[in-house]
Short mmCIF file of C-alpha atoms in Angstrom, two decimals:
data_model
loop_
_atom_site.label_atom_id
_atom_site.label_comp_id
_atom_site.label_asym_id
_atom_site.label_seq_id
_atom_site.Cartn_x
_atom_site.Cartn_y
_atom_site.Cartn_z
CA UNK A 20 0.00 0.00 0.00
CA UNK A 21 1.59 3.25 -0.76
CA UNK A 22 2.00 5.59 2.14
CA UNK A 23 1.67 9.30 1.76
CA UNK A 24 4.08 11.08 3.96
CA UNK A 25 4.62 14.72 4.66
CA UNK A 26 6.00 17.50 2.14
CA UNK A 27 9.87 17.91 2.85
CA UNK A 28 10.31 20.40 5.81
CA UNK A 29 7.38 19.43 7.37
CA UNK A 30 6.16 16.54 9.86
CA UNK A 31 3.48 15.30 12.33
CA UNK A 32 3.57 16.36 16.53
CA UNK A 33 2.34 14.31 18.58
CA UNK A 34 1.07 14.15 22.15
CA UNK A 35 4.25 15.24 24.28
CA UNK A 36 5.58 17.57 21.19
CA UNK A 37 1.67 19.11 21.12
CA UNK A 38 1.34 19.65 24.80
CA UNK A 39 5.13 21.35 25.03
CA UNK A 40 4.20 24.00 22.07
CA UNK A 41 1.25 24.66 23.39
CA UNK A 42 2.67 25.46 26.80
CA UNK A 43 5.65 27.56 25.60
CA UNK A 44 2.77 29.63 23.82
CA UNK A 45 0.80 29.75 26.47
CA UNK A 46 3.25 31.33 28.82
CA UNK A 47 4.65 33.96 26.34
CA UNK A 48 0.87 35.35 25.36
CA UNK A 49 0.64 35.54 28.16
CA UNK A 50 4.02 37.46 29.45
CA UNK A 51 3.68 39.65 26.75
CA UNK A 52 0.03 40.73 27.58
CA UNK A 53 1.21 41.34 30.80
CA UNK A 54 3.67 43.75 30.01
CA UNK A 55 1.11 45.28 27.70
CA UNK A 56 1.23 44.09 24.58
CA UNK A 57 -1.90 43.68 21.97
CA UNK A 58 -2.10 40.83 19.65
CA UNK A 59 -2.49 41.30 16.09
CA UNK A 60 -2.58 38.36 13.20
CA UNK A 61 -1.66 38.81 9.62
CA UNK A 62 -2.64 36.55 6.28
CA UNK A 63 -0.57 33.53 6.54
CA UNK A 64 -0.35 33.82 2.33
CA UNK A 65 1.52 37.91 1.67
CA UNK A 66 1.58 39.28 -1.91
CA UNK A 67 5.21 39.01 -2.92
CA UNK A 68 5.48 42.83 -3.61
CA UNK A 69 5.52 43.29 0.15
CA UNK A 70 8.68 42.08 1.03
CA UNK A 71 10.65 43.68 -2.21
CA UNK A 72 9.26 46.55 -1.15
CA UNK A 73 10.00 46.60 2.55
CA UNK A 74 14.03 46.20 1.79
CA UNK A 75 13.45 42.48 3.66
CA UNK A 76 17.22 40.44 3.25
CA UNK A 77 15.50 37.07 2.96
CA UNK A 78 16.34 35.41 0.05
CA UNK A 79 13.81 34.68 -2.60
CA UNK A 80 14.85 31.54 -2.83
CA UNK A 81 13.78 30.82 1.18
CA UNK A 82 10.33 31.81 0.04
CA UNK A 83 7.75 29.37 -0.82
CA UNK A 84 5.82 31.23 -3.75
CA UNK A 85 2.40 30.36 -5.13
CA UNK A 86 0.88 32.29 -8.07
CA UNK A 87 -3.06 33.53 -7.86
CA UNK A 88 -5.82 33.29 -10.11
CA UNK A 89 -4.87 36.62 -11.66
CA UNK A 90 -1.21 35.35 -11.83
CA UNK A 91 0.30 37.74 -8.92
CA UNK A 92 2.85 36.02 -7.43
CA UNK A 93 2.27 35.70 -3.23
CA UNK A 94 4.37 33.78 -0.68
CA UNK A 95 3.60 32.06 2.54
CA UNK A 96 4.43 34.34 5.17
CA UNK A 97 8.60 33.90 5.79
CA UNK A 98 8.44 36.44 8.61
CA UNK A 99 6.12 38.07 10.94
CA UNK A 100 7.83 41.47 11.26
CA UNK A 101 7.61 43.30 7.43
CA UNK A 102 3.64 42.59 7.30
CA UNK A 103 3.30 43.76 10.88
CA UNK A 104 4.73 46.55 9.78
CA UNK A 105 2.95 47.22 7.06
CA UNK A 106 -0.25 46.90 9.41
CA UNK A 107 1.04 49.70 11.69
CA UNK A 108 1.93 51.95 8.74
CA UNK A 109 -2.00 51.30 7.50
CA UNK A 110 -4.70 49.51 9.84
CA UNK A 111 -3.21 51.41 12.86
CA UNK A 112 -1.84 54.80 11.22
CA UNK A 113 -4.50 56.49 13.44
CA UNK A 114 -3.45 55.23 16.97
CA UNK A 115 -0.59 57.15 19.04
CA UNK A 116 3.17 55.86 19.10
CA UNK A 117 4.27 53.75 20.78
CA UNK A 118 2.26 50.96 19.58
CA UNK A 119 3.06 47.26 21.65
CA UNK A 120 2.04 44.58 19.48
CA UNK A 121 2.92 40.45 19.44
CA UNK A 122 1.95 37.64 17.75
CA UNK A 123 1.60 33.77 17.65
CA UNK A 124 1.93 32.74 14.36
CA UNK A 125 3.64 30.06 11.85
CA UNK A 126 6.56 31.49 9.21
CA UNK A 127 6.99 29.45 5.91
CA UNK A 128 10.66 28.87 4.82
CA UNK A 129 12.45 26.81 2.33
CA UNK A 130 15.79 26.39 0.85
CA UNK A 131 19.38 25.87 1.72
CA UNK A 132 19.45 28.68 4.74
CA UNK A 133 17.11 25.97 6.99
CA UNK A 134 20.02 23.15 5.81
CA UNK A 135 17.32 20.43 5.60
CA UNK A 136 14.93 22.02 9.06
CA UNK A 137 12.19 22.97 9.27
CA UNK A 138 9.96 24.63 6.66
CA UNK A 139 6.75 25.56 9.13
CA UNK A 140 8.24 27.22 12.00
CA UNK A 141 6.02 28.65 14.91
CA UNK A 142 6.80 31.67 16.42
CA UNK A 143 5.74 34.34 19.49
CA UNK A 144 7.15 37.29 19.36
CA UNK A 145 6.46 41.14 19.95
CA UNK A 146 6.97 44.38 17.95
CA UNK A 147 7.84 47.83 20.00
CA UNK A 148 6.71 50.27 17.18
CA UNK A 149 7.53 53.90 17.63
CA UNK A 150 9.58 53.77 20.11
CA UNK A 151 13.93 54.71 20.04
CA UNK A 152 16.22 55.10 22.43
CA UNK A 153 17.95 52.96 25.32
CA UNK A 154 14.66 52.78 27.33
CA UNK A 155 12.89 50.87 24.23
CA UNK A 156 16.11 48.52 23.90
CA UNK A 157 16.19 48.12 27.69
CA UNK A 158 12.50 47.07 27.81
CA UNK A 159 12.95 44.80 24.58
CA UNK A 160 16.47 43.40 25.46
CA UNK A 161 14.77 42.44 29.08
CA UNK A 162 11.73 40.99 27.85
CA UNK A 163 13.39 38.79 25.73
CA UNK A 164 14.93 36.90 28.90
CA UNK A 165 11.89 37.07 30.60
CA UNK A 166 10.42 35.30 27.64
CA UNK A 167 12.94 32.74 27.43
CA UNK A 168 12.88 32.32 31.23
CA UNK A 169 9.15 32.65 31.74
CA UNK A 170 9.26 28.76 29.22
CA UNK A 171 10.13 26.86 31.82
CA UNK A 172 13.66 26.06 30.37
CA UNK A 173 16.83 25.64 32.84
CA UNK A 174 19.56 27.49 31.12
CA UNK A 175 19.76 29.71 28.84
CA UNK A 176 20.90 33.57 27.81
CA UNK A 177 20.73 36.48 25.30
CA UNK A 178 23.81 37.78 24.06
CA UNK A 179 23.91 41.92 22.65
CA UNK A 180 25.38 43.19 19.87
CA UNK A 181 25.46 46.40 17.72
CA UNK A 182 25.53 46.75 13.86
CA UNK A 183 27.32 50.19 14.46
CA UNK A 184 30.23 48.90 15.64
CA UNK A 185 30.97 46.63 12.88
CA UNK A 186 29.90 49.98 10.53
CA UNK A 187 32.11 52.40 12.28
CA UNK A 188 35.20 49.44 12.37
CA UNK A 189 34.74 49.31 8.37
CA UNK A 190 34.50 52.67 7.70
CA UNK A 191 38.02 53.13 8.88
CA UNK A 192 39.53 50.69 6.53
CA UNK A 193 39.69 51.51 2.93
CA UNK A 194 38.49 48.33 0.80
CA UNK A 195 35.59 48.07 -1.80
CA UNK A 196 31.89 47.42 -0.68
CA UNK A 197 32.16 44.29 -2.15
CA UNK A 198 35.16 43.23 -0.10
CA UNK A 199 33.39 45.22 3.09
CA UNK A 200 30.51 42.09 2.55
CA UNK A 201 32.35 38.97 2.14
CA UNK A 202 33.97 40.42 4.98
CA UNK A 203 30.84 40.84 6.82
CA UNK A 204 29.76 37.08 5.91
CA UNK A 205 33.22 35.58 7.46
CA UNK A 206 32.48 37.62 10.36
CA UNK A 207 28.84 36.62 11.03
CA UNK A 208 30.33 32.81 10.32
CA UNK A 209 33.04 33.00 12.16
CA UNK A 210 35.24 31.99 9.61
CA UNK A 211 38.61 32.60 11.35
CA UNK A 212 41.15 31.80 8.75
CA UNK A 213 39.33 33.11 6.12
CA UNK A 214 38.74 36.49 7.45
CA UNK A 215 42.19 36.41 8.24
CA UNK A 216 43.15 35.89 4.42
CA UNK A 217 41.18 38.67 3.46
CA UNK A 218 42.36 41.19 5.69
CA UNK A 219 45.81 40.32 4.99
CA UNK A 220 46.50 43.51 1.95
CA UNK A 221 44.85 46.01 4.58
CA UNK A 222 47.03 44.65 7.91
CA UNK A 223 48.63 48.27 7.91
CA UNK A 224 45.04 50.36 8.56
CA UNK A 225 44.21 51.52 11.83
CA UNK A 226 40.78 49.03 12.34
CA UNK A 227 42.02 45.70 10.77
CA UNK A 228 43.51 44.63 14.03
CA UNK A 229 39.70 45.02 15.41
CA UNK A 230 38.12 43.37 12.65
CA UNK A 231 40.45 40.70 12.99
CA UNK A 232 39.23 39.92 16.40
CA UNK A 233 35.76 41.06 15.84
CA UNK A 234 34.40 37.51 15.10
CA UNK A 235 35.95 36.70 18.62
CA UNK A 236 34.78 38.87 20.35
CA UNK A 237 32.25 37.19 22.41
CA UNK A 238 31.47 36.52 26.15
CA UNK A 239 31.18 38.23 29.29
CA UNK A 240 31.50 42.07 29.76
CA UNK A 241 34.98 42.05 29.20
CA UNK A 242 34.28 41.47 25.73
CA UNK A 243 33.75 45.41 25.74
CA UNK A 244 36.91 45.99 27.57
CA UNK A 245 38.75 44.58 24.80
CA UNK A 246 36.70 46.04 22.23
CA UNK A 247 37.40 49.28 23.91
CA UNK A 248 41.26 48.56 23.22
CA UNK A 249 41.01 47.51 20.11
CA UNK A 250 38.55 50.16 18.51
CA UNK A 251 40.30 53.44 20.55
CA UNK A 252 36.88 54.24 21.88
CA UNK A 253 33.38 53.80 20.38
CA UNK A 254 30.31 55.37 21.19
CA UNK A 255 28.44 52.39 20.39
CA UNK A 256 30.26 50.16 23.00
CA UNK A 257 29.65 53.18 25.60
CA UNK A 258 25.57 52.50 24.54
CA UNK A 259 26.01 48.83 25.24
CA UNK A 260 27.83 49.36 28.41
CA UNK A 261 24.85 51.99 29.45
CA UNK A 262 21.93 48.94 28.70
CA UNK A 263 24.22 45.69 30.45
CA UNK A 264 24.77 48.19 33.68
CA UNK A 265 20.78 49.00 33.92
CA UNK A 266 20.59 45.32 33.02
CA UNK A 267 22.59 44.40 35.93
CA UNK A 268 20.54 46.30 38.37
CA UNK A 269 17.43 44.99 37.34
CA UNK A 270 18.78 41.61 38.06
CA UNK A 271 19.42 40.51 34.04
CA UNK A 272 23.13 40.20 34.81
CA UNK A 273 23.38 36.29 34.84
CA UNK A 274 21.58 35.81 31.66
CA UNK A 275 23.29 38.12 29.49
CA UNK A 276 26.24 37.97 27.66
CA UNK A 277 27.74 40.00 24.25
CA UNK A 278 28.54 39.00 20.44
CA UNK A 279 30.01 42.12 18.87
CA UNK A 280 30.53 39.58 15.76
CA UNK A 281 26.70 39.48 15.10
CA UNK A 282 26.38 41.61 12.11
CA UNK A 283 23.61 39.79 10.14
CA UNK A 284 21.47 41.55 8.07
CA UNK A 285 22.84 45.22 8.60
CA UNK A 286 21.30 46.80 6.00
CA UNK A 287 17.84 45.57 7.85
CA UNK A 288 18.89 45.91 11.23
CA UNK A 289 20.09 49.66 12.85
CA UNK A 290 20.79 49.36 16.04
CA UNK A 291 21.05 47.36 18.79
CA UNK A 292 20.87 42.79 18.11
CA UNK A 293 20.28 39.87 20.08
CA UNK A 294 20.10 36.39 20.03
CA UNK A 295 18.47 34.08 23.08
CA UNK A 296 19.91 30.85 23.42
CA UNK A 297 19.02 27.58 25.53
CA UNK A 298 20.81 24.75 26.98
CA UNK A 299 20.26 21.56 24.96
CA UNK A 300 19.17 23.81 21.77
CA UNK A 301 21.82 23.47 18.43
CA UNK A 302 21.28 26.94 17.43
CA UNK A 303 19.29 30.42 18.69
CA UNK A 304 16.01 29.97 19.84
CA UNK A 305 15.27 33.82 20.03
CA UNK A 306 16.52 36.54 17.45
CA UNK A 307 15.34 40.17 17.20
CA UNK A 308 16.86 43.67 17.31
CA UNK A 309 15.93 47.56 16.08
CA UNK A 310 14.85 47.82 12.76
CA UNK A 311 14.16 51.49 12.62
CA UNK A 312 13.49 52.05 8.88
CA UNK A 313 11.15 49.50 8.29
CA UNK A 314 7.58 51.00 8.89
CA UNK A 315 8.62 54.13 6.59
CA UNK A 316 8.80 51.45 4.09
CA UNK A 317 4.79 51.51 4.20
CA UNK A 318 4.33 55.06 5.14
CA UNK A 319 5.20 55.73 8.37
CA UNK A 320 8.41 56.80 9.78
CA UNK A 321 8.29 55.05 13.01
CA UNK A 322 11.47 53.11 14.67
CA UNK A 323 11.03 49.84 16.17
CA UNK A 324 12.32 47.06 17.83
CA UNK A 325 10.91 43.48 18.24
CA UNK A 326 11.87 39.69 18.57
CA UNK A 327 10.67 36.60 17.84
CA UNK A 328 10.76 32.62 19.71
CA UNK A 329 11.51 29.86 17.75
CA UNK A 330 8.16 28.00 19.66
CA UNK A 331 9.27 24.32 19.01
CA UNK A 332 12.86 24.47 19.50
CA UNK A 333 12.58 26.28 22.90
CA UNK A 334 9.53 23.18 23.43
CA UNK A 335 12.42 20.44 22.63
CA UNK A 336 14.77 21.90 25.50
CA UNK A 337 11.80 21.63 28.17
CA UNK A 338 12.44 18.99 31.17
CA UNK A 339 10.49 15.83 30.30
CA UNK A 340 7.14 15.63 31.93
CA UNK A 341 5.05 12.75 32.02
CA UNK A 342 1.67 12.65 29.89
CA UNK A 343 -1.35 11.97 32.05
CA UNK A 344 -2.41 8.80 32.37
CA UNK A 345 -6.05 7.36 31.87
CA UNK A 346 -7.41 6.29 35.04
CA UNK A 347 -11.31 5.64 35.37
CA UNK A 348 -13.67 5.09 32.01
CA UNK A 349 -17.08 6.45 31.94
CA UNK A 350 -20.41 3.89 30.99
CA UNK A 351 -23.45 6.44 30.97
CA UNK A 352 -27.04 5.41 30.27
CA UNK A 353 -28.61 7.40 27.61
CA UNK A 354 -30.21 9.73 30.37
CA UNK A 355 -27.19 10.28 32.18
CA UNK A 356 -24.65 12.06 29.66
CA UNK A 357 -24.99 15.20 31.95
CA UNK A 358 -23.56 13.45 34.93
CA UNK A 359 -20.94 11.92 32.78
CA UNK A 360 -19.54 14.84 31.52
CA UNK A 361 -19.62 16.53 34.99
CA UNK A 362 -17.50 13.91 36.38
CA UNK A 363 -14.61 13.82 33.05
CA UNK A 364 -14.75 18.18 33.51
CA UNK A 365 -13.85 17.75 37.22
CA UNK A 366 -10.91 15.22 36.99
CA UNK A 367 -7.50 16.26 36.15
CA UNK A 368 -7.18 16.40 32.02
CA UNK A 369 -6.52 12.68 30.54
CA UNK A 370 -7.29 10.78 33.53
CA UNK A 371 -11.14 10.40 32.89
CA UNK A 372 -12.78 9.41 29.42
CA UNK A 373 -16.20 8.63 28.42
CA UNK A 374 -16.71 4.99 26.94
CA UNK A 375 -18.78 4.68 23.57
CA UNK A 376 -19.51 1.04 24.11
CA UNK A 377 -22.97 0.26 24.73
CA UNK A 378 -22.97 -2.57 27.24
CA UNK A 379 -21.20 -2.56 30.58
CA UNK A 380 -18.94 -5.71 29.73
CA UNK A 381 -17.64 -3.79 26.83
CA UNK A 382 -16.91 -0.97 28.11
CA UNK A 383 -14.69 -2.92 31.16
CA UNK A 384 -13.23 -4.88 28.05
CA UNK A 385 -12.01 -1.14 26.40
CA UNK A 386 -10.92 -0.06 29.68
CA UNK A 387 -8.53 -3.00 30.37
CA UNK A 388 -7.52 -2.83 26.61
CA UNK A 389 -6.63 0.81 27.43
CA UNK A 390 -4.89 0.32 30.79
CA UNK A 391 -7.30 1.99 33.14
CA UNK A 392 -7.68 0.89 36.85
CA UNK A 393 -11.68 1.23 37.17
CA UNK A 394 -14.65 1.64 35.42
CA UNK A 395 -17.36 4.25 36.35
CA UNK A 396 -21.20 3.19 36.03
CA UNK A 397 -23.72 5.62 35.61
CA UNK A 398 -26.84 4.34 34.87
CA UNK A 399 -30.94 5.22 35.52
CA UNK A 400 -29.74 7.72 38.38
CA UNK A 401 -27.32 5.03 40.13
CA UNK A 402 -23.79 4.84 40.41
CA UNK A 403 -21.50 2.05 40.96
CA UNK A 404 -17.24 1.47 40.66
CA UNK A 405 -15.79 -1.37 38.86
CA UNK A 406 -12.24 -1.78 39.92
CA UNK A 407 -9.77 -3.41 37.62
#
């Protein structure tokens, strides 16, 4: 018999894999309409013309495209941020700045940047819209452990960075744009020796020490001592130093930690970057930053800031909790469905079922074949307790 599987990138959850998605979106919603935060949701199908004209870095080719009837090309939604945008720039041009917005919604990706994952990815995330300066970044950069923390997952962090820096390091070396971006892309890999290689003809300009290290530059907050050093002074690390002391006193100190090599997507991104990551997870689980020309893209110059949560790899990092197990079945008579549902709404979730059987022998054989301990009898007003 031929079996039909899943399209590539995609797959069945079940059971444990359901219940730990739903609870890491359960707890963000909910920390995020706590701090204030409205929900919005956008078509999960975008016309293509919306990200080309939003100045979006995804590739094309990480798009899954459909074509209408009218033979407009749209795409699944590959991000949650550009048509948010858009929305604030149209639906919500009337309402004051700052506007607090999040979501819960699936992306759509393909191609070689997932390197074989996931093509449906779920995602919680906010949007700070109209909003600049440290105060937005604190409140962003600090909700983004709280989010991470409020999952239920052991050990994990958020690490800063700043696109300036990289910008101001470049703009001190003379090389060609194109050079200035393969750069970039050895940085953002961490590509050691190749970055190296490349800075080899400019070794004799005042930055390429800096940009030598800059992939390395990771850790603790002595990662900006160095950086200090090595750069002669930069008024971006002074802005970084401001947000990790205010950090600090808040009590954020433990969980975060710097990357002044995280210069992806630079022509998107303006300001301060993060990335949240959890013990037991291969990669990020949490990405965002300030993307302050986006909106204007639409119509309304408005900076923002936002992140989102990868849902289901934060899930897989949760402690292992056991499923509930089925204790009692249910036999009603066919006046007594009101008492039988009374008595499966009042026991813990999973441990009570009703039986569809129609005789009281059957429904003890179901029960056995199922594993419960006792059957429940409800029949013309009476009640009685088979044990097993």
């Amino acid at each position: 018999m031929y079996t039909i599987n899943t399209p590539e990138g995609t797959r069945d959850r079940l059971f444990a894999e359901c219940r730990e998605r739903r609870q890491v979106q359960r707890e963000l919603t909910a920390l995020f309409q706590r701090r204030g935060y409205a929900e919005v949701s956008t078509p999960e199908v975008e016309f293509y013309d919306l990200f080309l004209q939003s100045g979006n870095p995804m590739p094309q080719e990480s798009m899954l495209k459909i074509i209408d009837r009218s033979g407009k090309i749209m795409v699944m939604r590959p991000d949650c941020t550009t048509p948010i945008a858009r929305v604030a720039a149209t639906k919500l041009k009337t309402l004051p700045l700052p506007q607090r917005l999040f979501y819960d919604q699936t992306v759509f990706r393909s191609g070689q940047e997932h390197k074989g994952g996931s093509s449906e990815i779920a995602q919680c995330g906010v949007e700070l819209i109209g909003a600049a300066g440290w105060r937005a970044d604190l409140e962003m950069v600090a909700l983004a452990v709280d989010a991470l923390g409020a999952c239920g997952v052991e050990d994990y962090h958020v690490e800063l960075g700043h696109v300036g820096f990289f910008r101001d390091l470049a703009s001190r070396v003379d090389m060609p744009a194109a050079v200035i971006e393969q750069m970039r892309l050895l940085i953002e890999g961490k590509n050691f020796a190749a970055l190296n290689d490349l800075l080899e003809p400019y070794a004799g300009q005042g930055a390429c020490k800096a940009l030598r290290r800059l992939s390395r530059l990771f850790g603790g907050a002595e990662v900006l001592d160095e950086a200090e050093e090595l750069a002669g002074g930069s008024a971006v690390l002074v802005y970084l130093r401001q947000l990790y002391n205010a950090l600090c006193k808040a009590g954020y100190g433990d969980h975060i930690r710097f990357d002044l090599g995280m210069v992806h997507q630079i022509d998107y991104y303006t300001g301060v970057v993060f990335r949240g990551y959890v013990e037991g997870a291969g990669d990020a689980v949490l990405s965002g930053g300030r993307y302050d020309n986006l909106v204007e893209a639409f119509g309304r110059a408005a900076p923002a800031t936002g992140f989102a949560v990868d849902v289901d790899a934060v899930a897989g990092c949760l402690p292992e909790a056991p499923a509930a197990r089925l204790e009692t079945l249910i036999h009603y008579g066919a006046d007594d469905l009101g008492r039988a549902l009374a008595a499966v709404d009042a026991a813990a979730p999973g441990t009570v079922e009703l039986s569809p059987r129609g005789e009281v022998e059957e429904t003890i054989a179901l029960a056995k074949e199922k594993g419960a301990k006792a059957v429940l009898v409800l029949e013309n007003g009476s009640e009685r307790r088979v044990e097993l």
